Short mmCIF file of C-alpha atoms in Angstrom, two decimals:
data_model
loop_
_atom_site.label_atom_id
_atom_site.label_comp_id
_atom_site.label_asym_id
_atom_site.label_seq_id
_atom_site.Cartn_x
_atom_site.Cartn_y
_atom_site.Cartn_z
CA UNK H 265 -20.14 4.13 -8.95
CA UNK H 266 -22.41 5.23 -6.25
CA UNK H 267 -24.47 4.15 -3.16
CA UNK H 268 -26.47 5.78 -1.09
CA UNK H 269 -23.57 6.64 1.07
CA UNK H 270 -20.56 6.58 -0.86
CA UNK H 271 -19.64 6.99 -4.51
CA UNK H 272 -16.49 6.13 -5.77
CA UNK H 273 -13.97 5.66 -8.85
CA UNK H 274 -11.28 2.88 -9.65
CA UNK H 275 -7.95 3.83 -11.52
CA UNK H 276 -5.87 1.46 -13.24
CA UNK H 277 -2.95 3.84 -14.35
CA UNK H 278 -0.67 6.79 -12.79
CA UNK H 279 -1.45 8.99 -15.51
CA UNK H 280 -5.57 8.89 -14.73
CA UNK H 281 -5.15 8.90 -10.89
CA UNK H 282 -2.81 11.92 -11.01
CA UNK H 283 -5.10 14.03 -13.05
CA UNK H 284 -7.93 13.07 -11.27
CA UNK H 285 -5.76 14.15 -7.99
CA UNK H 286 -4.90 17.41 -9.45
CA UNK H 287 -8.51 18.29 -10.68
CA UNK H 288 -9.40 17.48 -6.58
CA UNK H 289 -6.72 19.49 -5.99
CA UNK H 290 -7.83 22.72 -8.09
CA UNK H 291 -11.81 22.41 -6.46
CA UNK H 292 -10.25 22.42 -2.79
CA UNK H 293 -12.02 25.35 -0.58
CA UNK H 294 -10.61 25.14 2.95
CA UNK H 295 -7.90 22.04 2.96
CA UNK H 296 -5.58 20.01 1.43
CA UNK H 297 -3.69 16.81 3.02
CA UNK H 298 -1.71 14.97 0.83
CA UNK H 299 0.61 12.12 2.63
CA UNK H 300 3.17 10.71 0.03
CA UNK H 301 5.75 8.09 0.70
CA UNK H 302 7.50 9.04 -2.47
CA UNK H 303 7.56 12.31 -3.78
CA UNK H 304 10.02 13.19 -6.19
CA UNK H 305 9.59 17.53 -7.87
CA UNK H 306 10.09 16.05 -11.62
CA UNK H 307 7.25 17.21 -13.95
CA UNK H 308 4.05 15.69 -11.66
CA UNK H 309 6.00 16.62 -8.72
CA UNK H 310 5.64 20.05 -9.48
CA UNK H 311 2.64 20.06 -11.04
CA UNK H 312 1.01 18.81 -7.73
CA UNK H 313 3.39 22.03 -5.93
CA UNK H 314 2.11 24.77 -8.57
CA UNK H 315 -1.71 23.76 -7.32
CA UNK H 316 -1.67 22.88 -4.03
CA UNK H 317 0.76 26.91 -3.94
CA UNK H 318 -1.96 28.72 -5.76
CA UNK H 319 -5.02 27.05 -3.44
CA UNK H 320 -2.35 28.32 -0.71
CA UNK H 321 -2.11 31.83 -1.66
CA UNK H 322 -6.36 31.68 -2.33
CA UNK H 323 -6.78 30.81 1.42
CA UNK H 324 -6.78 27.27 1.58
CA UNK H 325 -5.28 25.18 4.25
CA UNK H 326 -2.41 22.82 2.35
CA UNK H 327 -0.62 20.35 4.48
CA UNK H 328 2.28 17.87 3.10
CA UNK H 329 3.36 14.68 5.22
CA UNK H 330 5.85 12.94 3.14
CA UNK H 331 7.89 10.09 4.74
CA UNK H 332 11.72 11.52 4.61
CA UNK H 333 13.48 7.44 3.55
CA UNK H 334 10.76 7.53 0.96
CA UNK H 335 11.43 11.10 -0.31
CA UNK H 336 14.76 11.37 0.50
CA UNK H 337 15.77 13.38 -2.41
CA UNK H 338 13.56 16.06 -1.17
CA UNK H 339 14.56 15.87 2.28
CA UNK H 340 16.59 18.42 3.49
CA UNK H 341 16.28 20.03 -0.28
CA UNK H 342 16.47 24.41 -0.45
CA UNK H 343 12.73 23.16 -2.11
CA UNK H 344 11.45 22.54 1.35
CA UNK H 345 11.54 25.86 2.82
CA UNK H 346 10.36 27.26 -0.41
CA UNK H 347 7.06 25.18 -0.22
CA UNK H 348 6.76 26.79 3.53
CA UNK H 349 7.00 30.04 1.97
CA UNK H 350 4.40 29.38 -0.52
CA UNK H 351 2.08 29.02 2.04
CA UNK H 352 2.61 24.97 2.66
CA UNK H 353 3.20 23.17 5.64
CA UNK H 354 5.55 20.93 5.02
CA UNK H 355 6.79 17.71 7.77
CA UNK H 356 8.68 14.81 7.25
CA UNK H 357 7.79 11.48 8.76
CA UNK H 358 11.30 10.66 11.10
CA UNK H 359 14.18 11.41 9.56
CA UNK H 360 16.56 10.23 6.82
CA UNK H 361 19.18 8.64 9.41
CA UNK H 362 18.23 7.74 13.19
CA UNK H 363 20.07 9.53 16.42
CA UNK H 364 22.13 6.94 18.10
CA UNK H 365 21.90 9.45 20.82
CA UNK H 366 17.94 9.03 21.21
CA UNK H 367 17.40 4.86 21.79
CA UNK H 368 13.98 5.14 21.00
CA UNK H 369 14.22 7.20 18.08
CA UNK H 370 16.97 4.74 16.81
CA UNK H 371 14.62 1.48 17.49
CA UNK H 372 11.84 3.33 15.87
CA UNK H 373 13.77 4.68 13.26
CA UNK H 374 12.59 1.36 10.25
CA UNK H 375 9.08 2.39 11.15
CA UNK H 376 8.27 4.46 7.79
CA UNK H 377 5.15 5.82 7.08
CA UNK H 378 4.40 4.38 3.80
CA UNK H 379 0.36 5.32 3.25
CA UNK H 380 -0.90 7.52 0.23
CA UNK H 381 -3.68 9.87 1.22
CA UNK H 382 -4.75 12.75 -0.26
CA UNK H 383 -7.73 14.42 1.32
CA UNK H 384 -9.90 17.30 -0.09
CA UNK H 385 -12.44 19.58 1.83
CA UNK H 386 -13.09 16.17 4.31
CA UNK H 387 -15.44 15.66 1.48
CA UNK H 388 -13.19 14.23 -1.18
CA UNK H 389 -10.54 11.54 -0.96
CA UNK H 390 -7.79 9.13 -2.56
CA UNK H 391 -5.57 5.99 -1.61
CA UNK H 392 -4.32 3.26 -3.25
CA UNK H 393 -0.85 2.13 -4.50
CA UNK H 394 -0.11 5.34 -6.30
CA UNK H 395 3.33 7.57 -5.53
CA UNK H 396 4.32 11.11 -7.11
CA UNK H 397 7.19 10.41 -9.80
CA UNK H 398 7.58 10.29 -13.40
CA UNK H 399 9.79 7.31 -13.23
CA UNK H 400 6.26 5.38 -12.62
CA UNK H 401 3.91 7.03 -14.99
CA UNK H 402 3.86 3.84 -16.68
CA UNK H 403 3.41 1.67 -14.37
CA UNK H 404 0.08 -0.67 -13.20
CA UNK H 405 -1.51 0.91 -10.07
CA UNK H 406 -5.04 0.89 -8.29
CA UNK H 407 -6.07 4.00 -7.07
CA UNK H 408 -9.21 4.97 -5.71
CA UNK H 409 -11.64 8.32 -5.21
CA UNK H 410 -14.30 8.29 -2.94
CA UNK H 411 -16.72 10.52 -1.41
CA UNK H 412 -18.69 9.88 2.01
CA UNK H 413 -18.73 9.10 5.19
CA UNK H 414 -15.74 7.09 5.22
CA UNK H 415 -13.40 10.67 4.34
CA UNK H 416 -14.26 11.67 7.88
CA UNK H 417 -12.11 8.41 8.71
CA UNK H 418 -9.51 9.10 5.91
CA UNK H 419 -9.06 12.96 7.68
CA UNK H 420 -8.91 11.66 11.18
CA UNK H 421 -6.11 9.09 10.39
CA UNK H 422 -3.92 11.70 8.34
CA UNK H 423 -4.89 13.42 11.71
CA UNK H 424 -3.17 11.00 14.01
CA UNK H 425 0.02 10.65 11.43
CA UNK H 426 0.50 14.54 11.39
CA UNK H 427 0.53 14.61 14.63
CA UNK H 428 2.92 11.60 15.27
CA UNK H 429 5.08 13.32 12.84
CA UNK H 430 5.30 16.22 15.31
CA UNK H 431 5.60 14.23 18.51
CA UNK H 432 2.65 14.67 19.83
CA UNK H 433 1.17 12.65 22.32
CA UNK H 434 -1.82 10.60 20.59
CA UNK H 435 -4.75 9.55 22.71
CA UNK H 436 -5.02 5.86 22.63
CA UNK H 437 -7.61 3.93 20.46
CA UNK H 438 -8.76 0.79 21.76
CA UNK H 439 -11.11 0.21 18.41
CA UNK H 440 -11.30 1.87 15.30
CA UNK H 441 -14.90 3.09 14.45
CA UNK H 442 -16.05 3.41 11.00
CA UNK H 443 -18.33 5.88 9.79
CA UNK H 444 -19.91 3.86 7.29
CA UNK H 445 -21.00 0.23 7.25
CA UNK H 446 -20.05 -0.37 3.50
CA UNK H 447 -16.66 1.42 3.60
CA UNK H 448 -13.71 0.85 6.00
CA UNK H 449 -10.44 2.77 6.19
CA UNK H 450 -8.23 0.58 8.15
CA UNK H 451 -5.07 1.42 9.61
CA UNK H 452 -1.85 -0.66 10.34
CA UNK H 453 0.58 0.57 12.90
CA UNK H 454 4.17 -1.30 13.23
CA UNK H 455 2.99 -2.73 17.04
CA UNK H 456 1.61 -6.39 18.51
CA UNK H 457 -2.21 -4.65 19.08
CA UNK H 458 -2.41 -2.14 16.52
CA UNK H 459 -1.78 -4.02 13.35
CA UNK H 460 -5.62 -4.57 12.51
CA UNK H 461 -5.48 -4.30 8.85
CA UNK H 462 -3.17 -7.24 9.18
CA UNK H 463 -5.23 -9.00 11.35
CA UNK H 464 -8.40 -8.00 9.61
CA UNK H 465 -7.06 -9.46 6.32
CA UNK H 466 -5.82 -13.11 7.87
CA UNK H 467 -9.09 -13.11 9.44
CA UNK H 468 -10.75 -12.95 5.93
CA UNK H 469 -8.55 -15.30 4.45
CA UNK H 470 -9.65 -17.62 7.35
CA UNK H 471 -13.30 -17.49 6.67
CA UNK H 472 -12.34 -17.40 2.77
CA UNK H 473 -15.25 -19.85 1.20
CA UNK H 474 -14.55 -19.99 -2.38
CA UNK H 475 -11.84 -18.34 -3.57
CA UNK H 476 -8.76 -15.55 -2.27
CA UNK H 477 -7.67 -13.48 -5.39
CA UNK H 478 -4.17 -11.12 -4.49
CA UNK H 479 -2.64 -8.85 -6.53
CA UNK H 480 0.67 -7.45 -4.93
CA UNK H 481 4.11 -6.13 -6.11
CA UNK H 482 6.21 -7.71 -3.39
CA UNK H 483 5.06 -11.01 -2.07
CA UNK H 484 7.13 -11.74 0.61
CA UNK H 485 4.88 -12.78 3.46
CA UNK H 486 4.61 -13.91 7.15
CA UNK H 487 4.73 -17.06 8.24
CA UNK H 488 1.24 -16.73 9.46
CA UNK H 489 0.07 -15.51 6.26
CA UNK H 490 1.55 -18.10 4.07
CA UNK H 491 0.25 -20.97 6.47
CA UNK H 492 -3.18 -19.12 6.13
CA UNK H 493 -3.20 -19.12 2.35
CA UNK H 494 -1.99 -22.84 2.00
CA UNK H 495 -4.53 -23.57 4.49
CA UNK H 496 -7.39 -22.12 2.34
CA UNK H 497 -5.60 -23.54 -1.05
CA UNK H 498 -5.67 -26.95 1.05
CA UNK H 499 -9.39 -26.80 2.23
CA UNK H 500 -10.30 -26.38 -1.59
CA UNK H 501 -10.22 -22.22 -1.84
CA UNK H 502 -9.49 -20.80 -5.23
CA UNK H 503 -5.70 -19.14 -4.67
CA UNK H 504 -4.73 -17.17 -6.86
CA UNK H 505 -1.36 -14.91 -6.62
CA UNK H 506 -0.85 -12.66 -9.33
CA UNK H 507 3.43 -10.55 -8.30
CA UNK H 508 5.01 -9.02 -11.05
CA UNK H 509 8.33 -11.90 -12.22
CA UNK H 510 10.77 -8.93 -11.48
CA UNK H 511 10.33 -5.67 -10.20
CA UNK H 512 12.56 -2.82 -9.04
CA UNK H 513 13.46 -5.03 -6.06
CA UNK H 514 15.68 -7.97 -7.14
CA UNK H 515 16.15 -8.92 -3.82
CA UNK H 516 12.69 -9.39 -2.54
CA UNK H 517 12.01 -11.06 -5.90
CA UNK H 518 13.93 -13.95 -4.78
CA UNK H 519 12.65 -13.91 -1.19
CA UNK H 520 9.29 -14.07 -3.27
CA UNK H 521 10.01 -17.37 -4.79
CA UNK H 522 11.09 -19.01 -1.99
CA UNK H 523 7.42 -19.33 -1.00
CA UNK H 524 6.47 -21.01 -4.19
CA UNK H 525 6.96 -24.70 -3.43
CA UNK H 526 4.79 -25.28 -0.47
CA UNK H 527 1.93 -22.39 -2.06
CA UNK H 528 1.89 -24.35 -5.12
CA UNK H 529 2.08 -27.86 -3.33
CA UNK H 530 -0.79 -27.07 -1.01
CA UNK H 531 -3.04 -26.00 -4.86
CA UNK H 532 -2.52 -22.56 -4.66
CA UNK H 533 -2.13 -20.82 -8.16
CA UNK H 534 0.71 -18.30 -9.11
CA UNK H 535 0.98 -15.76 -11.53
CA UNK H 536 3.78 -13.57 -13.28
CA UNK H 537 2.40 -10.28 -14.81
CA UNK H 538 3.69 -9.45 -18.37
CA UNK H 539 4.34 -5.89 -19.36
CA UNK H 540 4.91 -2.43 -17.32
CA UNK H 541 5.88 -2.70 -13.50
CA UNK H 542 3.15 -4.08 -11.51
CA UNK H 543 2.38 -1.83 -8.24
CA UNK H 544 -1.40 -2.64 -7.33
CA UNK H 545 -2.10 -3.72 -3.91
CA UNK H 546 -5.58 -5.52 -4.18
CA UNK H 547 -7.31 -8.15 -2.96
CA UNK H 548 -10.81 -9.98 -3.56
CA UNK H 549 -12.14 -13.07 -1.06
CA UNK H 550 -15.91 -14.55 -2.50
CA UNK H 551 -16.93 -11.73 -4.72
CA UNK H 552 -17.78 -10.02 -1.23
CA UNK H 553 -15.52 -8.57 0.29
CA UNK H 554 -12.16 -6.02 -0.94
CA UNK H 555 -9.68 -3.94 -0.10
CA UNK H 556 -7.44 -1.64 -2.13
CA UNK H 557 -4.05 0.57 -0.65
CA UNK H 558 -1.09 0.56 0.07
CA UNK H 559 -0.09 -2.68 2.23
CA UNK H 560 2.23 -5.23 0.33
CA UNK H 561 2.11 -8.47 1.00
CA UNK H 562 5.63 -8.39 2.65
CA UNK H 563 7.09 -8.53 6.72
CA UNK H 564 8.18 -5.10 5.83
CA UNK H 565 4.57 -3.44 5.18
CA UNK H 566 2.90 -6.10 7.26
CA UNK H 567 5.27 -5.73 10.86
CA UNK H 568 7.06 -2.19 10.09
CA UNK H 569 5.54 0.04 8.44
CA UNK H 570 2.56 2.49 8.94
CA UNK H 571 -0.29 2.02 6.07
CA UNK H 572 -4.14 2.09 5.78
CA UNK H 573 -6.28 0.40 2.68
CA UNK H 574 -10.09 1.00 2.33
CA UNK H 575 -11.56 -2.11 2.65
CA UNK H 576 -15.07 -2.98 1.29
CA UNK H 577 -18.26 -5.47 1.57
CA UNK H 578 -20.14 -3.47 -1.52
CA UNK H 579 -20.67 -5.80 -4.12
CA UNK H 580 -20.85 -3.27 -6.79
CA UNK H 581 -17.43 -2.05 -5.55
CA UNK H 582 -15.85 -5.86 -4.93
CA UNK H 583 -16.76 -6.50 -8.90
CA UNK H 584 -15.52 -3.85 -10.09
CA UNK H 585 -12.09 -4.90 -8.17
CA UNK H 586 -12.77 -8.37 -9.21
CA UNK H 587 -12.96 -7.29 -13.07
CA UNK H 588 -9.84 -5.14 -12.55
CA UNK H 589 -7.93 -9.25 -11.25
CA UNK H 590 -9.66 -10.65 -14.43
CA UNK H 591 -7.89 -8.52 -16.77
CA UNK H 592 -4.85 -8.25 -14.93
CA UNK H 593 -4.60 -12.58 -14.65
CA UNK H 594 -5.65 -12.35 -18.82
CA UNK H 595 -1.52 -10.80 -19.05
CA UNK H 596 -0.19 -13.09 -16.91
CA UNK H 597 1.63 -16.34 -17.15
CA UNK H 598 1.04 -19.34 -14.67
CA UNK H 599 3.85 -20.42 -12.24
CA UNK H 600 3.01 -24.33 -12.57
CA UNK H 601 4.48 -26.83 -10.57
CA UNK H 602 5.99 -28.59 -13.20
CA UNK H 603 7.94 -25.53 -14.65
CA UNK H 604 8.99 -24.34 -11.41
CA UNK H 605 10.69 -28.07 -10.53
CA UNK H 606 12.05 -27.07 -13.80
CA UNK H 607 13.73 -23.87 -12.66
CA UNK H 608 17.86 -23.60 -13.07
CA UNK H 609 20.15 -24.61 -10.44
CA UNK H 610 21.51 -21.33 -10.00
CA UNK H 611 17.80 -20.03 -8.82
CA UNK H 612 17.36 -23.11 -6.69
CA UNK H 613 20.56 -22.27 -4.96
CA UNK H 614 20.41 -18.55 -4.33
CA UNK H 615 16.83 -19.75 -2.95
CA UNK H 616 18.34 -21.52 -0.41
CA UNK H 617 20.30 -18.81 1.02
CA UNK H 618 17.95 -15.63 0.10
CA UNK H 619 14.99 -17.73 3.01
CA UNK H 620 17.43 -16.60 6.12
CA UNK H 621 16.84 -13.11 4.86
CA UNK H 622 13.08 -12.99 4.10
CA UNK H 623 11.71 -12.21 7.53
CA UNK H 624 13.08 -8.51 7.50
CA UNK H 625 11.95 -7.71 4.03
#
């Protein structure tokens, strides 16, 4: 789709947003940034590498910023110095253990950079929930391409995180300023004043008039959050929650339930997806307003970690979202509160002792 500022395109599956990476990849004429939280050299791994060398050896300016917890296997690897002499530069957000003889390295250490950026030319650029693996090729993901004025935002935060990554000092931001009024690339850092995608997103749940539609792998969120959402269920807000019933986290699964009495109490409306892993991070409030990236709805990528989502007021752009929820809800099966009073003992028990846990996950 297109405006007169930005155009755009939505992916629903790993397979479409990788090619469509690649192809950016293979039209790249001075740079290409690509910040991964997981990046694993099976078969799209090193497809990705074989590109992103050749545009290398043609002159063009490639720069990898993987987080080193996320792509741990790599970390380290004999395959990182070969990517440097390919041409690559190659960094690591942290390291894969902390130094207990650096304090603030070791308090800082949980802060992972978890966003997914891949910029082309500052003219061409990608987000969403997408990582680089096979293991996920089936998997349900939103990933989006867009071109315009909001890239220049895209480049200057992969900017600011390559730069982190090095130690660099960073000048201080008092206000992020967009370059385009439709568009918004906000960023969420793990401190009190600089988690505005956080606060930008209870804000919008606040104002909320007709309905809040979330679509999230791992639903484990702040108390804030949650009182916002059963606030807007309570004050007659369509809430709907669409989480996968089990995903590759067990553990945050249960965490996830423990939220489900008072959600569904105050009218709020839950959802289990049916069929491959669901690992879109979305979110819709009165067909007006969206945002799609890489922020779960969990303490972890809420409080600790660093991550950016484009956020939108287009309405062409918000539908398309919208339709994307529709047909997502149309392979899901309603939590009600009837079946979940219904749940086994055993669940109702480990619920119990999984809540003392939730706040660090």
């Amino acid at each position: 789709m297109t405006t007169q500022q930005t155009n755009w395109k939505l992916y629903t599956t790993n397979e479409e947003g990788w090619a469509a990476m690649i192809e950016a990849c293979e039209s790249a004429t001075t740079s290409i940034d690509l910040e991964q939280f997981i990046f694993v050299t099976n078969d799209i791994g090193k497809k990705f590498i074989d590109v992103c060398a050749r545009k290398a050896q043609q002159g063009v300016k490639v720069r990898f910023l993987w987080d080193a917890a996320g792509s741990f296997s790599f970390f380290g690897s004999a395959i990182a110095e070969e990517l440097k002499h390919k041409g690559i530069e190659l960094i690591f957000f942290k390291t894969l253990f902390p130094s207990f003889f650096k304090a603030h390295d070791y308090r800082s250490w949980y802060f992972r950079n978890h966003r997914r950026t891949l910029v082309i030319d500052t003219r061409t650029a990608f987000t969403g929930s997408i990582c680089v693996s096979d293991k996920m090729i089936n998997w349900r993901d939103t990933v989006v391409r867009v071109e315009g004025p909001v890239v220049r935002d895209m480049q200057k935060a992969f900017e600011r995180m390559w730069d982190r990554a090095l130690g660099r000092k960073l000048p201080k931001i008092h206000e992020e300023k967009h370059s385009d009024r439709e568009f918004k690339y906000i960023t969420n850092n793990p401190l009190p004043r600089r988690r505005r995608l956080y606060k930008h997103i209870i804000d919008a749940i606040h104002h909320a008039q007709k309905n809040i539609y979330i679509t999230t792998p791992y639903f484990v969120p702040t108390r804030q959050l949650a009182r916002a959402l059963r606030i807007a269920a309570h004050r007659g807000v369509d809430v709907k929650i669409i989480i996968p019933e089990w995903t590759d986290h067990p553990l945050v699964d249960l965490c996830a339930r423990t939220f489900f009495t008072k959600l569904l109490e105050s009218g709020a409306k839950i959802y289990f997806y049916r069929g491959e892993m669901l690992h879109s991070k979305t979110m819709v409030i009165d067909g007006g307003w969206a945002t799609v990236g890489t922020l779960n709805f969990d303490n972890v990528s809420l409080l600790y970690n660093f991550e950016a989502n484009l956020v939108s007021t287009n309405t062409q752009f918000v539908r398309e979202v919208y339709t994307h929820f529709i047909n997502d809800i149309a392979r899901s099966e309603e939590v009600t509160f009837k079946s979940w009073k219904r749940r086994y003992w055993v669940e109702k028990f480990a619920g119990f002792f999984i809540r003392f846990v939730r706040d660090f996950l």
